[in-house]
Coordinates of C-alpha atoms and ligand atoms in Angstrom, one line a residue:
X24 CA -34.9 -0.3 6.2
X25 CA -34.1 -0.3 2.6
X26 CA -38.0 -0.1 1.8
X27 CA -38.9 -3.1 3.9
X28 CA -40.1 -3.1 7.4
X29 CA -39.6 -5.3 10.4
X30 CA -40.1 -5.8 13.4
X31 CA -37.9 -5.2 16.3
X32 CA -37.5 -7.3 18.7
X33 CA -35.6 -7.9 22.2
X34 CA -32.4 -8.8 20.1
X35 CA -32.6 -5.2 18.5
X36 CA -29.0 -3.7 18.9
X37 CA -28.6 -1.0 15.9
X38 CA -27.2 2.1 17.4
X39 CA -28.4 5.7 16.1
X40 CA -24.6 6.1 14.9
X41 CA -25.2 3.0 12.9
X42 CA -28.3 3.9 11.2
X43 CA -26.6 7.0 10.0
X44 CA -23.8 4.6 8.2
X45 CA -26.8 2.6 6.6
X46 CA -27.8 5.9 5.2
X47 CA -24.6 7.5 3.7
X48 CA -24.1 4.7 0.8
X49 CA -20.5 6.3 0.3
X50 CA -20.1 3.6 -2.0
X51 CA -22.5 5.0 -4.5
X52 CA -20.5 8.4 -4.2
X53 CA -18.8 9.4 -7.3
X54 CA -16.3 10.9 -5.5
X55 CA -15.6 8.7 -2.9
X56 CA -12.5 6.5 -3.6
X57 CA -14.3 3.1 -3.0
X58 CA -16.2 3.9 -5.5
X59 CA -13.2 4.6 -8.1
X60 CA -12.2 1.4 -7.0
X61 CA -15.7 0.0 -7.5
X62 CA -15.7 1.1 -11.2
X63 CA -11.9 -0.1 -11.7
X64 CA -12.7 -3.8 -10.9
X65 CA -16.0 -4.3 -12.5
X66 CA -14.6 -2.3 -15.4
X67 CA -11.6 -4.7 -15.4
X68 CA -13.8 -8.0 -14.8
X69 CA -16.4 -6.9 -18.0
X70 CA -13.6 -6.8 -20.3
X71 CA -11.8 -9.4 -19.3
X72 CA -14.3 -12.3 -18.8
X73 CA -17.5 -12.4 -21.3
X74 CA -19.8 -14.8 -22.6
X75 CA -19.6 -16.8 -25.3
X76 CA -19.1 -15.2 -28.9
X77 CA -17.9 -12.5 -26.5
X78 CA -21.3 -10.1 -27.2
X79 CA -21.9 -9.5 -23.4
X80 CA -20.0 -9.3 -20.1
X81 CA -20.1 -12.9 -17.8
X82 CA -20.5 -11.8 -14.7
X83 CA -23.3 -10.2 -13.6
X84 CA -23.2 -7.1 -11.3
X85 CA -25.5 -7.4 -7.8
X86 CA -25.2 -3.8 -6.5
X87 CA -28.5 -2.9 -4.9
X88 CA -29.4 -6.2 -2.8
X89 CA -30.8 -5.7 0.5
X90 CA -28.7 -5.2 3.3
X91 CA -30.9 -6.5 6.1
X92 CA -30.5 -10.2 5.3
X93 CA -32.1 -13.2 7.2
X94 CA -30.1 -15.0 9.6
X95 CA -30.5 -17.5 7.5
X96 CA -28.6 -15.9 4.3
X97 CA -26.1 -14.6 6.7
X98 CA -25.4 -17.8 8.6
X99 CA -27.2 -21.4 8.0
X100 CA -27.1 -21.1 4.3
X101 CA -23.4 -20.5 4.6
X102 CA -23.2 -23.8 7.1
X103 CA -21.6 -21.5 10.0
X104 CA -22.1 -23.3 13.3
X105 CA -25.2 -22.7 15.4
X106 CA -22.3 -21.8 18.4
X107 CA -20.3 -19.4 15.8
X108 CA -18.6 -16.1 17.4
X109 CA -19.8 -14.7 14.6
X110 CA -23.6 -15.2 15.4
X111 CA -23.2 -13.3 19.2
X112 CA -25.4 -9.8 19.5
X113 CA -22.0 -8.5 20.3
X114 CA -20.5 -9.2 16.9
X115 CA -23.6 -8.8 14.5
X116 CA -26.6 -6.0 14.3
X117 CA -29.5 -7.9 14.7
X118 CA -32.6 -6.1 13.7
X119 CA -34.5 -9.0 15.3
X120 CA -34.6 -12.6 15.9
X121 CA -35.1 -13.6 11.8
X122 CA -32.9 -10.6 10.6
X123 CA -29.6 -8.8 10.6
X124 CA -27.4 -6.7 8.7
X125 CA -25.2 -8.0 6.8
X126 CA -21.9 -9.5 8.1
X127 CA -20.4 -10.3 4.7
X128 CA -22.0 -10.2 0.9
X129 CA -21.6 -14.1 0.9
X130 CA -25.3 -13.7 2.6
X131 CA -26.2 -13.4 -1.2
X132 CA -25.0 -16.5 -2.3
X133 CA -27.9 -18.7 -1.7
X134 CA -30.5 -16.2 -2.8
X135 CA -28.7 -15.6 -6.3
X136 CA -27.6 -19.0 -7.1
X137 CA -31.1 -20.0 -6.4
X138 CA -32.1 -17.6 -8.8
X139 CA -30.3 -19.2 -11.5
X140 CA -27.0 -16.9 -11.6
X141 CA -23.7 -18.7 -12.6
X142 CA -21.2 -15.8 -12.9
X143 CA -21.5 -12.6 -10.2
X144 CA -20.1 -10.5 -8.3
X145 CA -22.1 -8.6 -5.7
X146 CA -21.6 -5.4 -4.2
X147 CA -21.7 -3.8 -1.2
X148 CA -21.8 -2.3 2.4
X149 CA -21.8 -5.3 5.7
X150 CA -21.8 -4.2 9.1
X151 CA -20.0 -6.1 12.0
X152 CA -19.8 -4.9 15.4
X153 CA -16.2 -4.0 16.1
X154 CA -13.7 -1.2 17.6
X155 CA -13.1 1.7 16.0
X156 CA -9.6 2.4 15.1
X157 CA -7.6 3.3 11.8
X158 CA -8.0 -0.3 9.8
X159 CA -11.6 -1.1 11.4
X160 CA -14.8 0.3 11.4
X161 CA -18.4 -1.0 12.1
X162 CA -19.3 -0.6 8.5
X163 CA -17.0 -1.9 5.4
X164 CA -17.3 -2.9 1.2
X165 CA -16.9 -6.4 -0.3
X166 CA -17.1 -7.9 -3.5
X167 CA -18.1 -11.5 -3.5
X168 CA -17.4 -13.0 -6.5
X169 CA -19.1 -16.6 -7.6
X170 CA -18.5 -18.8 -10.6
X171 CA -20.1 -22.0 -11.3
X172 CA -19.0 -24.2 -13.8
X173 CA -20.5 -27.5 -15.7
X174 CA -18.3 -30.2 -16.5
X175 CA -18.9 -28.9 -20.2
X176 CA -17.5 -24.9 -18.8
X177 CA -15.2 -26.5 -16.8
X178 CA -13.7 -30.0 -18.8
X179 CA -14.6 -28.9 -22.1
X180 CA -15.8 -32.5 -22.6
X181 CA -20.0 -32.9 -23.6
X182 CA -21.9 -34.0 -20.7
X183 CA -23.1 -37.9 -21.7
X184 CA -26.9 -39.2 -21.2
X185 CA -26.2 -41.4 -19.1
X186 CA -24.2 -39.9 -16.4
X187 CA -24.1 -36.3 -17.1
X188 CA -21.6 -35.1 -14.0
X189 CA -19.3 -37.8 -14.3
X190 CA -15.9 -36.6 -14.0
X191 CA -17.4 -33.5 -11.6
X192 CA -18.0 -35.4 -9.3
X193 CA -16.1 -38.2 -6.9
X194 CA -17.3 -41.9 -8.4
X195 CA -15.7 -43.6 -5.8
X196 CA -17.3 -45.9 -3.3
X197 CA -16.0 -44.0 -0.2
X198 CA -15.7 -40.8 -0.7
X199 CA -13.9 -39.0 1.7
X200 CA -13.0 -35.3 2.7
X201 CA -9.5 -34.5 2.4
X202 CA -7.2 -31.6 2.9
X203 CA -7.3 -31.3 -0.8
X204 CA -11.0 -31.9 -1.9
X205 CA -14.8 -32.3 -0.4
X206 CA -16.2 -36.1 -0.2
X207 CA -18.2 -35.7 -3.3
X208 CA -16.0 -33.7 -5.8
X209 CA -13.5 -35.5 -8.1
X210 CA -9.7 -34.7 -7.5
X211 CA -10.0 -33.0 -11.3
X212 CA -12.7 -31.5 -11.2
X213 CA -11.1 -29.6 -8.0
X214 CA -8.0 -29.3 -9.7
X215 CA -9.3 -27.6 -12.8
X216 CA -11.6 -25.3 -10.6
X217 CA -8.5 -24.1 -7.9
X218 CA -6.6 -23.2 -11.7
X219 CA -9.1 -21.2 -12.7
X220 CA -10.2 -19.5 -9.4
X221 CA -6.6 -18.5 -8.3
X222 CA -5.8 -17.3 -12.0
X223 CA -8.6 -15.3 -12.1
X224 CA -7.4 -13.4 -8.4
X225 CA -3.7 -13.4 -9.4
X226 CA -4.7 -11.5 -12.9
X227 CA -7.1 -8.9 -10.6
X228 CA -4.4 -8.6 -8.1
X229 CA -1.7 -7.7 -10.7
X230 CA -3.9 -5.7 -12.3
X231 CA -4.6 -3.8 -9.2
X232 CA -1.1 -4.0 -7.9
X233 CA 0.6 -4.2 -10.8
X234 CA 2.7 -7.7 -12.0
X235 CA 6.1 -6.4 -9.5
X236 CA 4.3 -6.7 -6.4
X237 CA 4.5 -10.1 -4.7
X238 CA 1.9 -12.3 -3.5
X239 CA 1.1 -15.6 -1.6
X240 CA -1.5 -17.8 -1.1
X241 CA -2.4 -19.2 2.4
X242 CA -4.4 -21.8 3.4
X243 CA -7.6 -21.0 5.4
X244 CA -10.5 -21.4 6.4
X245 CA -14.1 -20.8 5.8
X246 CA -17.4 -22.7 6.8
X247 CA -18.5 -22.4 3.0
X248 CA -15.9 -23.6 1.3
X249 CA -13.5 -26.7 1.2
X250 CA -10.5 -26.3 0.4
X251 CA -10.0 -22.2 1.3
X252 CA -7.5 -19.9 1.0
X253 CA -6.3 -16.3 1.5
X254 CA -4.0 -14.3 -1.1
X255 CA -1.6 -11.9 0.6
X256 CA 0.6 -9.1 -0.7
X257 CA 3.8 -7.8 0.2
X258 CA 3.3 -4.2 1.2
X259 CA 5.0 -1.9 3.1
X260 CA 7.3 -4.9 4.7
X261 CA 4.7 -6.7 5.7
X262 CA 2.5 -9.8 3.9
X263 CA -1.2 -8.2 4.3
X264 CA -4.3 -10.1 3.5
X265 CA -6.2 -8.8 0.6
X266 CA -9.2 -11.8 0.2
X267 CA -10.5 -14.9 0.9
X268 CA -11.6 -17.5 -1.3
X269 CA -12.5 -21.4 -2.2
X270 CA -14.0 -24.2 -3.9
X271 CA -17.8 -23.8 -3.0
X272 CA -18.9 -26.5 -0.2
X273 CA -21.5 -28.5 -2.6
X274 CA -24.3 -28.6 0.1
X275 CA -24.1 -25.0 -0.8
X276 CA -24.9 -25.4 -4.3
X277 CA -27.3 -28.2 -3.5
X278 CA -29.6 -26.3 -1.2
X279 CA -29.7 -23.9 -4.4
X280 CA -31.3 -26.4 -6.2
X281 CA -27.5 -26.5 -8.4
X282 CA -26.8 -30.5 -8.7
X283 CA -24.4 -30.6 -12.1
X284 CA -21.9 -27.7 -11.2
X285 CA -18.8 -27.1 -9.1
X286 CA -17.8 -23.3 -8.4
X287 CA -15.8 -21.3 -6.9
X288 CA -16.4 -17.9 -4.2
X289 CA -14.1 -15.1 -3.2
X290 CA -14.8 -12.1 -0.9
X291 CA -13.1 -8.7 -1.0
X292 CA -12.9 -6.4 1.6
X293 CA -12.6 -2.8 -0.6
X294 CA -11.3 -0.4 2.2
X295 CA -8.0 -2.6 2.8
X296 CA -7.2 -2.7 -1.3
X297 CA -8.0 1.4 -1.3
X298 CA -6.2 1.8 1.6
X299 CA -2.9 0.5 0.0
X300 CA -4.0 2.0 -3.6
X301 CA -4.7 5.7 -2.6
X302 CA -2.3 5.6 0.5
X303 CA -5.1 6.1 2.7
X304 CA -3.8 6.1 6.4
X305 CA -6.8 5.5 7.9
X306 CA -10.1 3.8 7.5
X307 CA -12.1 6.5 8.7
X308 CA -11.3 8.8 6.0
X309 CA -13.8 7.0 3.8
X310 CA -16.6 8.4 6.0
X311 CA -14.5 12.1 5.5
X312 CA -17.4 14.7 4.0
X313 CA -14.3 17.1 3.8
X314 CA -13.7 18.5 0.7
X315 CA -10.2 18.5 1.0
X316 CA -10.3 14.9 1.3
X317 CA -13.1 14.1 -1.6
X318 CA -11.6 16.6 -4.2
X319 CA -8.7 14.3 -4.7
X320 CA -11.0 11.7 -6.1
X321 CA -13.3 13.5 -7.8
X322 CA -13.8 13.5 -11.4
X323 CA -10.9 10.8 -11.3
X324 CA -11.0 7.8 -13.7
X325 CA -10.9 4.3 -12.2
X326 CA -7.3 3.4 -14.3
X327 CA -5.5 6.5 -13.0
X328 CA -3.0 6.5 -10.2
X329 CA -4.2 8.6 -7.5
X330 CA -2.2 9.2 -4.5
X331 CA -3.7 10.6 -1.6
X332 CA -2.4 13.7 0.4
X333 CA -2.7 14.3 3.8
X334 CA -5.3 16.8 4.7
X335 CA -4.7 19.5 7.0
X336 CA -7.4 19.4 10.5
X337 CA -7.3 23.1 10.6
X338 CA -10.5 24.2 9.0
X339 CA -10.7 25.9 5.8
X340 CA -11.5 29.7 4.2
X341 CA -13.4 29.5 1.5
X342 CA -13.7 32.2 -1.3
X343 CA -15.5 32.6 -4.2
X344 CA -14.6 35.0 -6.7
X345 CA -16.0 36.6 -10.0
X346 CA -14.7 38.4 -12.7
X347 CA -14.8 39.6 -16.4
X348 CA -12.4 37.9 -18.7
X349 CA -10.7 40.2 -21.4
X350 CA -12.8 40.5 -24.6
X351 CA -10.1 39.8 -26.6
X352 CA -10.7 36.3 -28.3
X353 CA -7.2 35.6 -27.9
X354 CA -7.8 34.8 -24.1
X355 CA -10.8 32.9 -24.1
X356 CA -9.6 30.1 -22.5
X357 CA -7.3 31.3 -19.8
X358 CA -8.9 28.6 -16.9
X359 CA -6.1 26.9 -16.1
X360 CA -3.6 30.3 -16.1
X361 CA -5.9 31.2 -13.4
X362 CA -5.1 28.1 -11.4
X363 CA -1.4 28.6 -11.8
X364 CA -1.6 32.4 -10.3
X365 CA -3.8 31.5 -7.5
X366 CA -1.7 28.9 -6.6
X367 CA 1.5 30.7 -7.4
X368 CA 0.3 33.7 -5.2
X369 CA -1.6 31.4 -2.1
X370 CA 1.1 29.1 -2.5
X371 CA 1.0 26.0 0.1
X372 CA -2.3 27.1 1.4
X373 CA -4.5 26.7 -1.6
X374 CA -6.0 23.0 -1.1
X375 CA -8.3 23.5 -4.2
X376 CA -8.9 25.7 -6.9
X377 CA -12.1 25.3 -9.5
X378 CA -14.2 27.0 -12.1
X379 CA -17.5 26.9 -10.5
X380 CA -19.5 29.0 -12.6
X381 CA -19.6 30.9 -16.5
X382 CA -21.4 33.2 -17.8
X383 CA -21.6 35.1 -21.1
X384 CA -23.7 38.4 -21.7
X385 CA -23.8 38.0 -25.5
X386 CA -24.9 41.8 -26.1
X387 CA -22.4 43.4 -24.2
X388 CA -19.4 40.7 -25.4
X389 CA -18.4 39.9 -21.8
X390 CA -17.7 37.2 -20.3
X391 CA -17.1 36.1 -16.6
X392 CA -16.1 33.7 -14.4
X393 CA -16.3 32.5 -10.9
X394 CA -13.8 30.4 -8.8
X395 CA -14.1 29.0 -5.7
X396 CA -10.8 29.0 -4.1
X397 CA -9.9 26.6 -0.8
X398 CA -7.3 28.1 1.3
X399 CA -6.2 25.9 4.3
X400 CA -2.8 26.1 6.4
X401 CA -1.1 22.8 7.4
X402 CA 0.1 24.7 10.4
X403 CA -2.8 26.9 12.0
X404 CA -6.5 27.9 11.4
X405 CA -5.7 31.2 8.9
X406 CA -8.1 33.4 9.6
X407 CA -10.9 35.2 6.9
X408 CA -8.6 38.4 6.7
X409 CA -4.8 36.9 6.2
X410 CA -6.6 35.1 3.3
X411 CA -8.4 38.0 2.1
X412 CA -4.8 39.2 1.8
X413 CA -4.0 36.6 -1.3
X414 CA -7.4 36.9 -3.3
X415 CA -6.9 40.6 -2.9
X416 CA -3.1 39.9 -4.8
X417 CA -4.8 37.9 -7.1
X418 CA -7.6 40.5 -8.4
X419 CA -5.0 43.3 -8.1
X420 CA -3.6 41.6 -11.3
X421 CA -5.6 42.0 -14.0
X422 CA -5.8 38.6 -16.1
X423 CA -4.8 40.2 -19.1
X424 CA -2.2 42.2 -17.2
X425 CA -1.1 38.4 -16.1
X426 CA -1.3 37.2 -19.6
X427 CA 1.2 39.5 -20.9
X428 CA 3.6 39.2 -18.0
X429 CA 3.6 35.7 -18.9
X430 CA 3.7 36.0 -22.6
X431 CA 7.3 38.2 -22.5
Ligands
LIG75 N1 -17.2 -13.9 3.5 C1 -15.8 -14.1 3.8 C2 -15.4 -13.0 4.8 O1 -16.1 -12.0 4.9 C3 -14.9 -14.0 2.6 C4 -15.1 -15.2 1.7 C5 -16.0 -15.1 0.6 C6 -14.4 -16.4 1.8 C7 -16.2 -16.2 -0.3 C8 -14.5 -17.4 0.9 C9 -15.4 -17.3 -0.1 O2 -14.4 -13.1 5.5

């Protein structure tokens, strides 16, 4: 898996349907609306955030880490219980005893901190064992995002000789957890760390969103970080969940080998945020290889609003179609007149129209063109001949012929 072997064992449960999701990486689809989504948050989270002297982006992108994780990275570094729901066979795929897939892309916490990273966000596909219906699937996308701060990032105050976390950390005698803050932390050092974590989700979120739409945070919480919360938004009459997120437990950071820095971690879950973005009724169609479905994405850039439109489930005709263009210089670019009369003549059942091929024979002056034209009825499966039909209507008017029409 992913270049690496293992060994199965007796706790092997990866079905054949799920090694087929392993290898689509839809995220890495150009086409796919995840991964306009994809491109429209790190694009957002380079510009906005960069290093010092602002030369380079802060955060750094984690796209292609493994997704067969140790059960350690997936579980103990995180401090989930050893009795966790989440640990059963029947909610993770185990590859064996030592390894699983991914359950979440907070498995890459440990690894990267350890590593020396301070600012990322990591990228990816996580598998859970789950029922299939329209908002759940076995596979999913996150984006974990992790900032660690020194008391210099964070306080803007020079750590001193003597004590260099002073002020990060709790000085007290007893320390104790509290709703607010973990035993070790200081109550400003939390403080200033919860500003900056929630600003940074409220200014993606009305990014995303946009600034009208209203949101809410809610406590919650996690096994890896004290105190936790979810952000919700107010969507279709409903509040809906869009992340969680927290002040890093500092065992975390510890077993890391981080001891002067407090930081914060969010998770994403990309299908959810698409879903409401594109108007994509149902989780599934991420998976969709239909054209219908993929043209409306393709060749889209990540800022632009895209709304999608049900597909039809009859299946489609396809033609393609080739012909000379009119020497006359005058019509040398006549593309998009040829969408409009293909359209205006197939009307409702053209799904997609596109120049799929050029080609110029210098000597003789001529130029042609090839379309491929999509024709699909929302109401029954057309069949090859009533189609025929409207490409026949089409090449029975002579571009030029259609040009001049147009031009009186
Ligand atoms: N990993 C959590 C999940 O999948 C989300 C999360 C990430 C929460 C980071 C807090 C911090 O539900």
């Amino acid at each position: 898996l992913d270049g690496r072997q293992y060994t199965p064992d007796a706790l092997y449960n990866l079905s054949p349907a799920v090694r087929r999701l392993l290898d689509r990486r839809i995220l890495q689809e150009a086409s796919n609306p995840l991964n306009l989504l994809k491109r429209r948050i790190v694009d957002y989270v380079h510009q906005t955030y960069r290093k010092p002297g602002n030369r380079s982006p802060l955060f750094t992108i984690c796209e292609s880490e493994p997704r067969v994780v140790s059960t350690f990275q997936n579980f103990d570094s995180l401090l989930t219980p050893e009795d966790h729901v989440s640990r059963r066979p029947s909610d993770t795929y185990y590859v064996n005893r030592e390894n699983c897939l991914r359950a979440h892309t907070s498995a890459h916490q440990h690894t990267l901190m350890k590593q020396g990273l301070d600012a990322f966000l990591v990228i990816g596909d996580v598998y859970r064992r789950d029922e299939v219906d329209k908002t759940h699937y076995p596979c999913f996308h996150q984006i974990e995002g992790v900032r660690l701060y020194s008391k210099e990032d964070l306080l803007g105050k020079k750590p001193v000789a003597e004590d260099p976390v002073a002020e990060l950390f709790s000085s007290s005698p007893d320390p104790s957890r509290l709703p607010e803050k973990q035993e070790t932390h200081s109550l400003d050092a939390v403080k200033a760390t919860e500003i900056q974590l929630k600003h940074f989700l409220e200014a993606l979120c009305d990014e995303l969103f946009g600034k009208e739409t209203e949101k809410r945070w809610v406590d919650a919480y996690f096994p890896f970080t004290h105190p936790s919360y979810e952000l919700e938004i107010f969507y279709n009459g409903q509040w809906l969940e869009v992340l969680g997120c927290g002040i890093m437990e500092q065992k975390l950071l510890e077993s890391a080998g981080v001891t002067d820095k407090i930081g914060w971690a969010f998770g994403i879950g990309l299908e959810r945020i698409a879903m409401v973005l594109y108007s994509i009724p149902d989780i599934r169609l991420f998976w969709s290889t239909d054209t219908g479905f993929l043209s409306q994405f393709a060749g889209k850039l990540p800022g632009e609003d895209v709304k999608y439109k049900q597909i039809s489930s009859h299946p489609q005709v396809i033609f393609d179609i080739s012909f000379f263009l009119p020497s006359s210089t005058e019509f040398n670019d006549m593309t998009s007149d040829v969408y409009d009369t293909i359209r205006t003549i197939g009307g409702e059942l053209v799904e997609q129209v596109k120049l799929t091929d050029e080609f110029e024979n210098k000597k003789k002056g001529k130029k042609s063109q090839t379309y491929r034209i999509v024709y699909r009825s929302h109401e029954k499966a057309l069949t090859k001949e009533e189609t025929q039909h409207y490409v026949d209507l089409f090449l029975g008017l002579s571009p030029l012929k259609y040009r001049i029409s147009r031009m009186r």
